[in-house]
Short mmCIF file of C-alpha atoms and ligand atoms in Angstrom, two decimals:
data_model
loop_
_atom_site.label_atom_id
_atom_site.label_comp_id
_atom_site.label_asym_id
_atom_site.label_seq_id
_atom_site.Cartn_x
_atom_site.Cartn_y
_atom_site.Cartn_z
CA MET A 1 18.48 -11.49 19.81
CA ALA A 2 19.60 -10.30 16.32
CA LEU A 3 21.15 -6.86 16.37
CA LYS A 4 20.69 -4.11 13.90
CA TYR A 5 24.04 -2.83 14.57
CA PRO A 6 26.51 -3.76 17.34
CA MET A 7 27.21 -1.42 20.02
CA LYS A 8 30.45 -1.27 21.84
CA THR A 9 30.77 -1.03 25.44
CA PHE A 10 33.83 0.38 27.02
CA TYR A 11 34.12 -1.13 30.56
CA ASN A 12 36.23 0.16 33.19
CA HIS A 13 38.42 -2.70 34.06
CA LEU A 14 40.18 -0.92 37.04
CA HIS A 15 36.52 0.19 38.46
CA ALA A 16 36.72 -2.05 41.54
CA GLN A 17 39.94 -0.12 42.79
CA HIS A 18 37.54 2.55 43.92
CA GLN A 19 35.54 0.98 46.83
CA GLY A 20 34.54 3.45 49.62
CA LYS A 21 33.70 1.72 53.23
CA PHE A 22 31.76 4.33 54.42
CA GLU A 23 29.93 7.42 53.67
CA MET A 24 28.07 10.08 56.05
CA PHE A 25 24.38 9.69 56.52
CA ARG A 26 22.49 11.36 59.21
CA GLY A 27 25.31 11.82 61.52
CA ALA A 28 26.43 8.07 61.29
CA LEU A 29 28.69 6.38 58.89
CA VAL A 30 26.99 3.66 56.79
CA PRO A 31 28.41 1.33 54.33
CA CYS A 32 28.57 2.84 50.68
CA TYR A 33 25.75 2.42 48.18
CA GLU A 34 27.99 3.07 45.33
CA VAL A 35 29.84 -0.41 45.17
CA PRO A 36 31.80 -2.31 42.67
CA ALA A 37 28.88 -4.94 41.98
CA ARG A 38 26.96 -2.33 40.40
CA ALA A 39 28.97 -2.33 37.23
CA ASP A 40 29.67 -6.01 37.39
CA HIS A 41 25.96 -6.70 37.33
CA VAL A 42 25.70 -4.50 34.22
CA LEU A 43 28.39 -5.97 32.56
CA ALA A 44 27.16 -9.62 33.43
CA GLU A 45 23.74 -8.71 31.88
CA LEU A 46 25.39 -7.25 28.73
CA GLN A 47 27.40 -10.48 28.17
CA ARG A 48 24.35 -12.81 29.22
CA ARG A 49 22.13 -11.06 26.32
CA LYS A 50 25.43 -10.90 23.77
CA LEU A 51 24.74 -7.09 23.25
CA GLY A 52 27.76 -5.82 21.27
CA THR A 53 31.26 -6.13 22.24
CA VAL A 54 32.88 -5.39 25.50
CA GLN A 55 36.59 -3.77 25.44
CA PRO A 56 38.61 -1.90 28.04
CA PRO A 57 39.14 2.03 27.13
CA LEU A 58 41.94 3.06 25.19
CA PRO A 59 44.24 5.75 27.01
CA PHE A 60 43.64 9.27 26.62
CA ASP A 61 46.39 12.11 27.72
CA ASP A 62 45.77 14.60 30.26
CA ALA A 63 44.73 17.47 27.85
CA ALA A 64 41.21 15.63 27.27
CA LEU A 65 40.69 16.08 31.21
CA THR A 66 42.25 19.70 31.48
CA ALA A 67 39.57 20.70 28.84
CA ILE A 68 37.19 20.41 31.78
CA HIS A 69 38.96 20.17 35.07
CA SER A 70 41.34 22.61 36.40
CA PRO A 71 45.05 21.41 36.63
CA ARG A 72 45.18 21.99 40.47
CA TYR A 73 42.08 19.94 40.99
CA LEU A 74 43.59 17.16 38.89
CA ASN A 75 46.87 17.34 40.73
CA PHE A 76 45.20 17.21 43.97
CA LEU A 77 43.46 13.96 42.74
CA ALA A 78 46.44 12.15 41.63
CA THR A 79 48.33 12.80 44.87
CA ALA A 80 45.51 12.78 47.43
CA TRP A 81 46.31 9.45 48.42
CA ASP A 82 49.96 9.73 49.07
CA GLN A 83 49.48 12.90 51.01
CA TRP A 84 47.10 11.26 53.28
CA VAL A 85 49.24 8.17 54.08
CA ALA A 86 52.26 10.21 54.41
CA LEU A 87 50.32 12.39 57.28
CA ASP A 88 49.98 8.87 59.01
CA PRO A 89 50.89 5.49 58.00
CA ALA A 90 47.58 4.19 59.75
CA ASN A 91 45.75 6.39 57.09
CA ALA A 92 46.41 3.52 54.62
CA GLU A 93 43.52 1.60 56.46
CA ARG A 94 41.10 4.50 56.54
CA ASP A 95 39.20 6.52 53.28
CA ILE A 96 40.05 10.15 53.14
CA LEU A 97 36.37 11.86 54.04
CA PRO A 98 35.86 15.67 53.95
CA SER A 99 34.75 17.26 57.03
CA VAL A 100 35.51 21.00 56.62
CA TRP A 101 34.47 23.44 53.40
CA ALA A 102 34.96 26.66 51.89
CA THR A 103 31.36 27.63 51.94
CA ARG A 104 30.22 31.42 51.65
CA THR A 105 32.49 34.11 52.36
CA PHE A 106 35.37 32.25 52.73
CA ARG A 107 38.39 32.52 50.19
CA THR A 108 38.92 29.41 47.46
CA ASP A 109 41.65 31.03 45.44
CA ILE A 110 44.36 29.78 48.19
CA GLU A 111 45.00 25.95 48.12
CA PRO A 112 45.93 25.56 52.06
CA ASP A 113 48.81 23.28 53.01
CA ASN A 114 46.50 21.36 55.62
CA PHE A 115 45.54 18.48 53.91
CA SER A 116 41.95 18.39 55.22
CA ALA A 117 41.51 21.74 54.06
CA LYS A 118 42.55 20.86 50.74
CA VAL A 119 40.21 17.90 50.80
CA GLY A 120 37.39 20.36 51.66
CA LEU A 121 38.31 22.97 48.82
CA TYR A 122 37.92 20.32 46.39
CA SER A 123 34.99 18.39 47.51
CA SER A 124 31.08 19.38 48.31
CA ASP A 125 29.71 16.50 50.90
CA ALA A 126 31.12 13.79 53.06
CA GLY A 127 29.16 10.82 51.34
CA THR A 128 31.97 10.56 48.86
CA PRO A 129 35.00 8.66 50.38
CA PHE A 130 38.42 8.97 48.34
CA THR A 131 40.10 5.47 48.70
CA SER A 132 43.48 4.11 47.65
CA GLY A 133 42.31 3.13 44.09
CA THR A 134 39.88 6.28 43.63
CA TRP A 135 42.36 8.41 41.28
CA VAL A 136 43.20 5.04 39.25
CA ALA A 137 39.55 3.99 38.84
CA ALA A 138 38.31 7.31 37.98
CA ARG A 139 41.04 7.92 35.53
CA ALA A 140 40.05 4.87 33.73
CA GLY A 141 36.67 5.49 33.75
CA ALA A 142 37.27 9.10 32.04
CA ASP A 143 39.16 6.85 29.31
CA CYS A 144 35.85 4.81 29.06
CA ALA A 145 33.97 7.87 28.43
CA LEU A 146 36.48 9.40 26.01
CA SER A 147 36.94 5.89 24.15
CA ALA A 148 33.24 5.80 23.75
CA THR A 149 33.11 9.25 22.16
CA GLN A 150 35.85 8.24 19.92
CA ALA A 151 33.86 5.22 18.95
CA VAL A 152 30.94 7.72 17.92
CA LEU A 153 33.25 9.94 16.29
CA ALA A 154 34.84 7.16 14.02
CA GLY A 155 30.96 6.67 12.84
CA ASP A 156 29.52 4.42 15.51
CA ARG A 157 25.97 5.08 15.78
CA ALA A 158 26.24 4.78 19.65
CA ALA A 159 28.63 3.51 22.54
CA PHE A 160 28.47 2.95 26.24
CA ALA A 161 30.79 3.92 28.70
CA LEU A 162 30.38 1.33 31.60
CA SER A 163 32.18 2.80 34.58
CA ARG A 164 32.21 3.77 37.99
CA PRO A 165 32.71 6.11 39.79
CA PRO A 166 29.90 8.10 38.28
CA GLY A 167 30.51 11.63 37.33
CA HIS A 168 27.79 14.17 36.92
CA HIS A 169 28.00 15.83 40.42
CA ALA A 170 31.81 16.25 39.71
CA GLY A 171 32.42 20.16 39.09
CA MET A 172 35.31 21.75 37.29
CA ASP A 173 37.40 21.45 40.37
CA PHE A 174 35.46 19.46 42.96
CA PHE A 175 34.01 15.99 43.65
CA GLY A 176 30.96 14.93 45.41
CA GLY A 177 27.96 12.88 44.96
CA TYR A 178 30.03 9.80 44.61
CA CYS A 179 31.84 11.56 41.40
CA PHE A 180 35.30 12.72 40.59
CA LEU A 181 35.82 13.27 37.14
CA ASN A 182 32.70 14.26 34.92
CA ASN A 183 32.54 11.74 32.65
CA ALA A 184 29.73 13.06 30.59
CA ALA A 185 31.32 16.41 30.19
CA LEU A 186 34.48 15.00 29.16
CA ALA A 187 32.73 13.23 26.64
CA ALA A 188 30.56 16.44 25.14
CA GLN A 189 33.89 18.18 25.27
CA HIS A 190 35.55 15.71 23.39
CA LEU A 191 32.90 15.56 20.77
CA LEU A 192 33.19 19.16 20.11
CA ASN A 193 36.78 19.31 19.83
CA GLN A 194 37.38 16.09 17.80
CA GLY A 195 34.08 16.28 15.54
CA LYS A 196 34.79 19.51 13.55
CA ALA A 197 35.38 17.20 10.58
CA ALA A 198 32.34 15.26 11.28
CA GLY A 199 30.22 18.26 11.36
CA ILE A 200 29.43 18.48 15.52
CA LYS A 201 29.19 21.79 16.30
CA LYS A 202 26.57 21.64 19.13
CA VAL A 203 26.23 18.71 21.71
CA ALA A 204 23.21 18.03 24.03
CA ILE A 205 23.63 16.32 27.35
CA LEU A 206 20.53 14.61 28.62
CA ASP A 207 20.63 13.64 32.13
CA VAL A 208 18.10 11.01 33.07
CA ASP A 209 19.85 10.03 36.38
CA TYR A 210 17.37 10.25 39.70
CA HIS A 211 19.76 13.28 40.98
CA HIS A 212 20.36 16.53 38.98
CA GLY A 213 24.05 16.57 37.36
CA ASN A 214 24.88 20.09 39.24
CA GLY A 215 28.59 19.47 38.06
CA THR A 216 27.49 19.10 34.50
CA GLN A 217 25.42 22.11 34.58
CA ALA A 218 28.00 24.25 36.16
CA ILE A 219 30.49 23.19 33.66
CA PHE A 220 28.66 24.33 30.61
CA TYR A 221 26.11 26.65 32.17
CA ASP A 222 27.58 29.69 30.07
CA ARG A 223 28.14 27.71 26.74
CA PRO A 224 26.07 28.14 23.80
CA ASP A 225 27.64 24.97 22.26
CA VAL A 226 26.45 22.67 25.24
CA PHE A 227 22.76 22.22 25.94
CA TYR A 228 22.13 20.22 29.38
CA ALA A 229 18.60 18.90 30.08
CA SER A 230 18.04 17.03 33.06
CA ILE A 231 14.82 15.19 34.69
CA HIS A 232 15.46 14.67 38.38
CA GLY A 233 14.20 14.53 41.71
CA ASP A 234 12.86 18.15 43.05
CA PRO A 235 16.20 19.54 44.77
CA ARG A 236 13.96 21.18 47.66
CA THR A 237 13.71 17.44 49.07
CA GLU A 238 16.64 15.61 46.76
CA PHE A 239 20.29 15.42 46.59
CA PRO A 240 22.23 17.86 45.53
CA PHE A 241 19.73 20.29 47.00
CA PHE A 242 21.35 23.41 45.82
CA LEU A 243 21.15 23.35 42.41
CA GLY A 244 18.48 21.83 39.76
CA TYR A 245 15.88 24.42 39.80
CA ALA A 246 13.51 25.10 36.89
CA ASP A 247 14.57 28.60 36.89
CA GLU A 248 18.23 27.83 35.94
CA MET A 249 18.17 28.21 32.02
CA GLY A 250 21.58 29.18 31.45
CA ALA A 251 23.70 32.52 31.90
CA GLY A 252 25.29 35.09 29.24
CA ALA A 253 25.95 33.37 25.94
CA GLY A 254 24.69 30.06 27.41
CA LEU A 255 21.18 31.40 28.28
CA GLY A 256 18.53 29.34 27.11
CA ALA A 257 20.87 26.02 26.82
CA ASN A 258 20.05 24.67 30.30
CA LEU A 259 16.64 22.93 30.72
CA ASN A 260 15.92 21.30 34.34
CA ILE A 261 12.70 19.27 34.95
CA PRO A 262 12.60 18.67 38.60
CA LEU A 263 9.74 15.95 39.85
CA PRO A 264 8.31 15.31 42.97
CA ARG A 265 8.92 12.11 44.90
CA GLY A 266 6.58 9.21 43.80
CA THR A 267 6.87 10.35 40.03
CA ASP A 268 5.97 7.45 37.76
CA PHE A 269 6.84 6.44 34.48
CA ALA A 270 3.59 8.26 32.45
CA ARG A 271 4.77 11.57 34.19
CA TRP A 272 8.51 10.92 33.72
CA SER A 273 8.26 10.13 29.96
CA ALA A 274 6.07 13.15 29.33
CA ALA A 275 9.28 15.08 30.93
CA LEU A 276 11.50 12.98 28.52
CA GLU A 277 9.45 14.12 25.56
CA HIS A 278 9.82 17.74 26.59
CA ALA A 279 13.45 17.41 27.14
CA LEU A 280 13.98 15.33 23.63
CA GLN A 281 11.91 18.19 21.91
CA ALA A 282 13.99 20.97 23.57
CA ILE A 283 17.39 19.26 22.53
CA THR A 284 15.76 18.90 18.80
CA HIS A 285 14.82 22.50 19.07
CA PHE A 286 18.59 23.29 20.03
CA GLY A 287 19.90 21.64 17.06
CA ALA A 288 22.33 19.16 18.62
CA ASP A 289 24.59 17.28 16.29
CA ALA A 290 25.34 14.63 18.93
CA LEU A 291 23.86 13.44 22.28
CA VAL A 292 25.59 12.51 25.59
CA VAL A 293 23.47 10.63 28.15
CA SER A 294 24.09 10.46 31.83
CA LEU A 295 22.41 7.25 32.24
CA GLY A 296 21.52 6.52 35.95
CA VAL A 297 19.03 4.37 36.69
CA ASP A 298 18.25 5.23 40.06
CA THR A 299 14.77 6.21 38.78
CA PHE A 300 13.98 2.63 39.36
CA GLU A 301 11.18 1.80 41.77
CA GLY A 302 13.44 -0.41 44.19
CA ASP A 303 16.02 2.12 44.40
CA PRO A 304 17.25 2.47 48.00
CA ILE A 305 18.09 5.97 47.78
CA SER A 306 15.67 7.47 45.50
CA GLY A 307 12.27 8.38 45.09
CA PHE A 308 10.72 7.86 41.30
CA THR A 309 8.67 4.43 40.44
CA LEU A 310 9.90 3.37 37.12
CA LYS A 311 9.73 -0.41 36.43
CA SER A 312 12.23 -2.45 34.55
CA ALA A 313 10.41 -2.86 31.55
CA ASP A 314 10.21 0.95 31.28
CA TYR A 315 13.96 1.27 30.45
CA LEU A 316 13.28 -0.79 27.37
CA ALA A 317 11.00 2.32 26.29
CA VAL A 318 13.52 4.73 27.50
CA GLY A 319 16.07 3.24 25.14
CA GLN A 320 13.71 3.31 22.06
CA ARG A 321 12.87 6.94 22.73
CA LEU A 322 16.49 8.05 23.25
CA ALA A 323 17.57 6.01 19.94
CA ALA A 324 14.28 7.97 18.09
CA ALA A 325 16.11 11.17 18.70
CA GLY A 326 18.24 9.92 15.62
CA LEU A 327 21.87 11.54 17.01
CA PRO A 328 25.07 9.75 17.29
CA THR A 329 24.73 8.85 21.22
CA VAL A 330 27.39 8.44 23.74
CA LEU A 331 25.77 6.61 26.86
CA VAL A 332 27.63 7.26 29.98
CA PHE A 333 26.68 5.05 33.31
CA GLU A 334 25.71 6.92 36.14
CA GLY A 335 23.78 5.90 39.67
CA GLY A 336 21.53 3.20 40.36
CA TYR A 337 21.49 1.63 43.54
CA ALA A 338 19.34 -1.36 43.71
CA VAL A 339 22.35 -3.57 43.00
CA ALA A 340 20.61 -6.65 41.71
CA ASP A 341 18.41 -4.72 39.35
CA VAL A 342 20.89 -2.35 38.23
CA GLY A 343 22.17 -4.79 35.32
CA VAL A 344 18.76 -5.57 33.88
CA ASN A 345 17.62 -1.77 34.09
CA ALA A 346 20.69 -0.24 32.47
CA VAL A 347 20.93 -2.91 29.93
CA ASN A 348 17.22 -2.69 29.14
CA VAL A 349 18.23 1.08 27.91
CA VAL A 350 20.90 -0.59 25.82
CA GLU A 351 18.64 -3.03 24.24
CA GLY A 352 15.77 -0.53 23.47
CA PHE A 353 18.21 1.63 22.02
CA LEU A 354 19.48 -1.09 19.44
C1 LIG B 1 23.77 11.47 48.82
C2 LIG B 1 23.42 10.85 47.63
C3 LIG B 1 24.36 11.13 46.38
C4 LIG B 1 23.41 10.56 45.20
C5 LIG B 1 24.56 10.15 44.25
C6 LIG B 1 23.77 9.88 42.83
N1 LIG B 1 24.74 10.90 49.39
N2 LIG B 1 23.87 10.58 41.98
O1 LIG B 1 23.42 8.81 42.60
O2 LIG B 1 23.31 10.74 40.89
ZN1 LIG B 2 21.90 9.42 41.14
#
């Protein structure tokens, strides 16, 4: 196909170093849904259609990470595996999986010495194994998001961060929902920090993943310069359950800069695209100078852990509609677990955008 302009994809060449064995589901350890093949399928489909260029990320220093994540959390991520294996050499064969948490009424200001307690302090669920290569993979994934952002700051109309593990459930200081570093939040903050000369004063994050991006929302909840809009499965029945309701509209100076559109299981593309229209109109009204898209394709009818019914062809229309917003855009890969279809669906968004 003839491209109107090339799109750069920054591919996390180290993503497969994060390869969880099991996640907790209804009292049993089940094989992880978030597998390396997901990203491989997207890469293969991009290359098959010859959509732009694929390159590894540029390295960014830790200052880009501490713009979003707390130093003590980053230090934990960087050292967790070594701490785990130091407890027992046999742990090298086992993933770290949280089992105890600081829920309501507990203290979170003190980092305990006990390793399991530390894991609990910095996590939100038992569905997110931390493996020997998790930090290396997540760190390179953040570099992909920052590199795509850099390309857009340098004048590209759009760029794609193709990485795993995903990011939108990761908070300022916790992992969960298969996420460790919040790639979309890092991109948005980098656009603001480095985009002054380009006239970028306000950024919107549009989260089209099936799941509400609780981490992203919380990071920017009181910020007037970042609008977070999300279309997702109703948290009354869908992960992450405890955030993502329609009455969450931002706080303090950020009041009005958060929009949640929860939809019931079974939602089809007609209803979903009306929600997309609503979200994009709100982003236009906000006056965003640039857009970050949390691009999950777990809205697909065949997704094994989700409940919407979008079809592969619908993702072409999604890409077209995102492009019609007319903003410099960073696309950040998030969820999508119908592994054999993830490549076609994600790349349909990219092709629709072009
Ligand atoms: C519960 C399901 C986690 C959903 C992860 C996801 N283990 N988030 O796709 O967007
Ligand atoms: Zn998801």
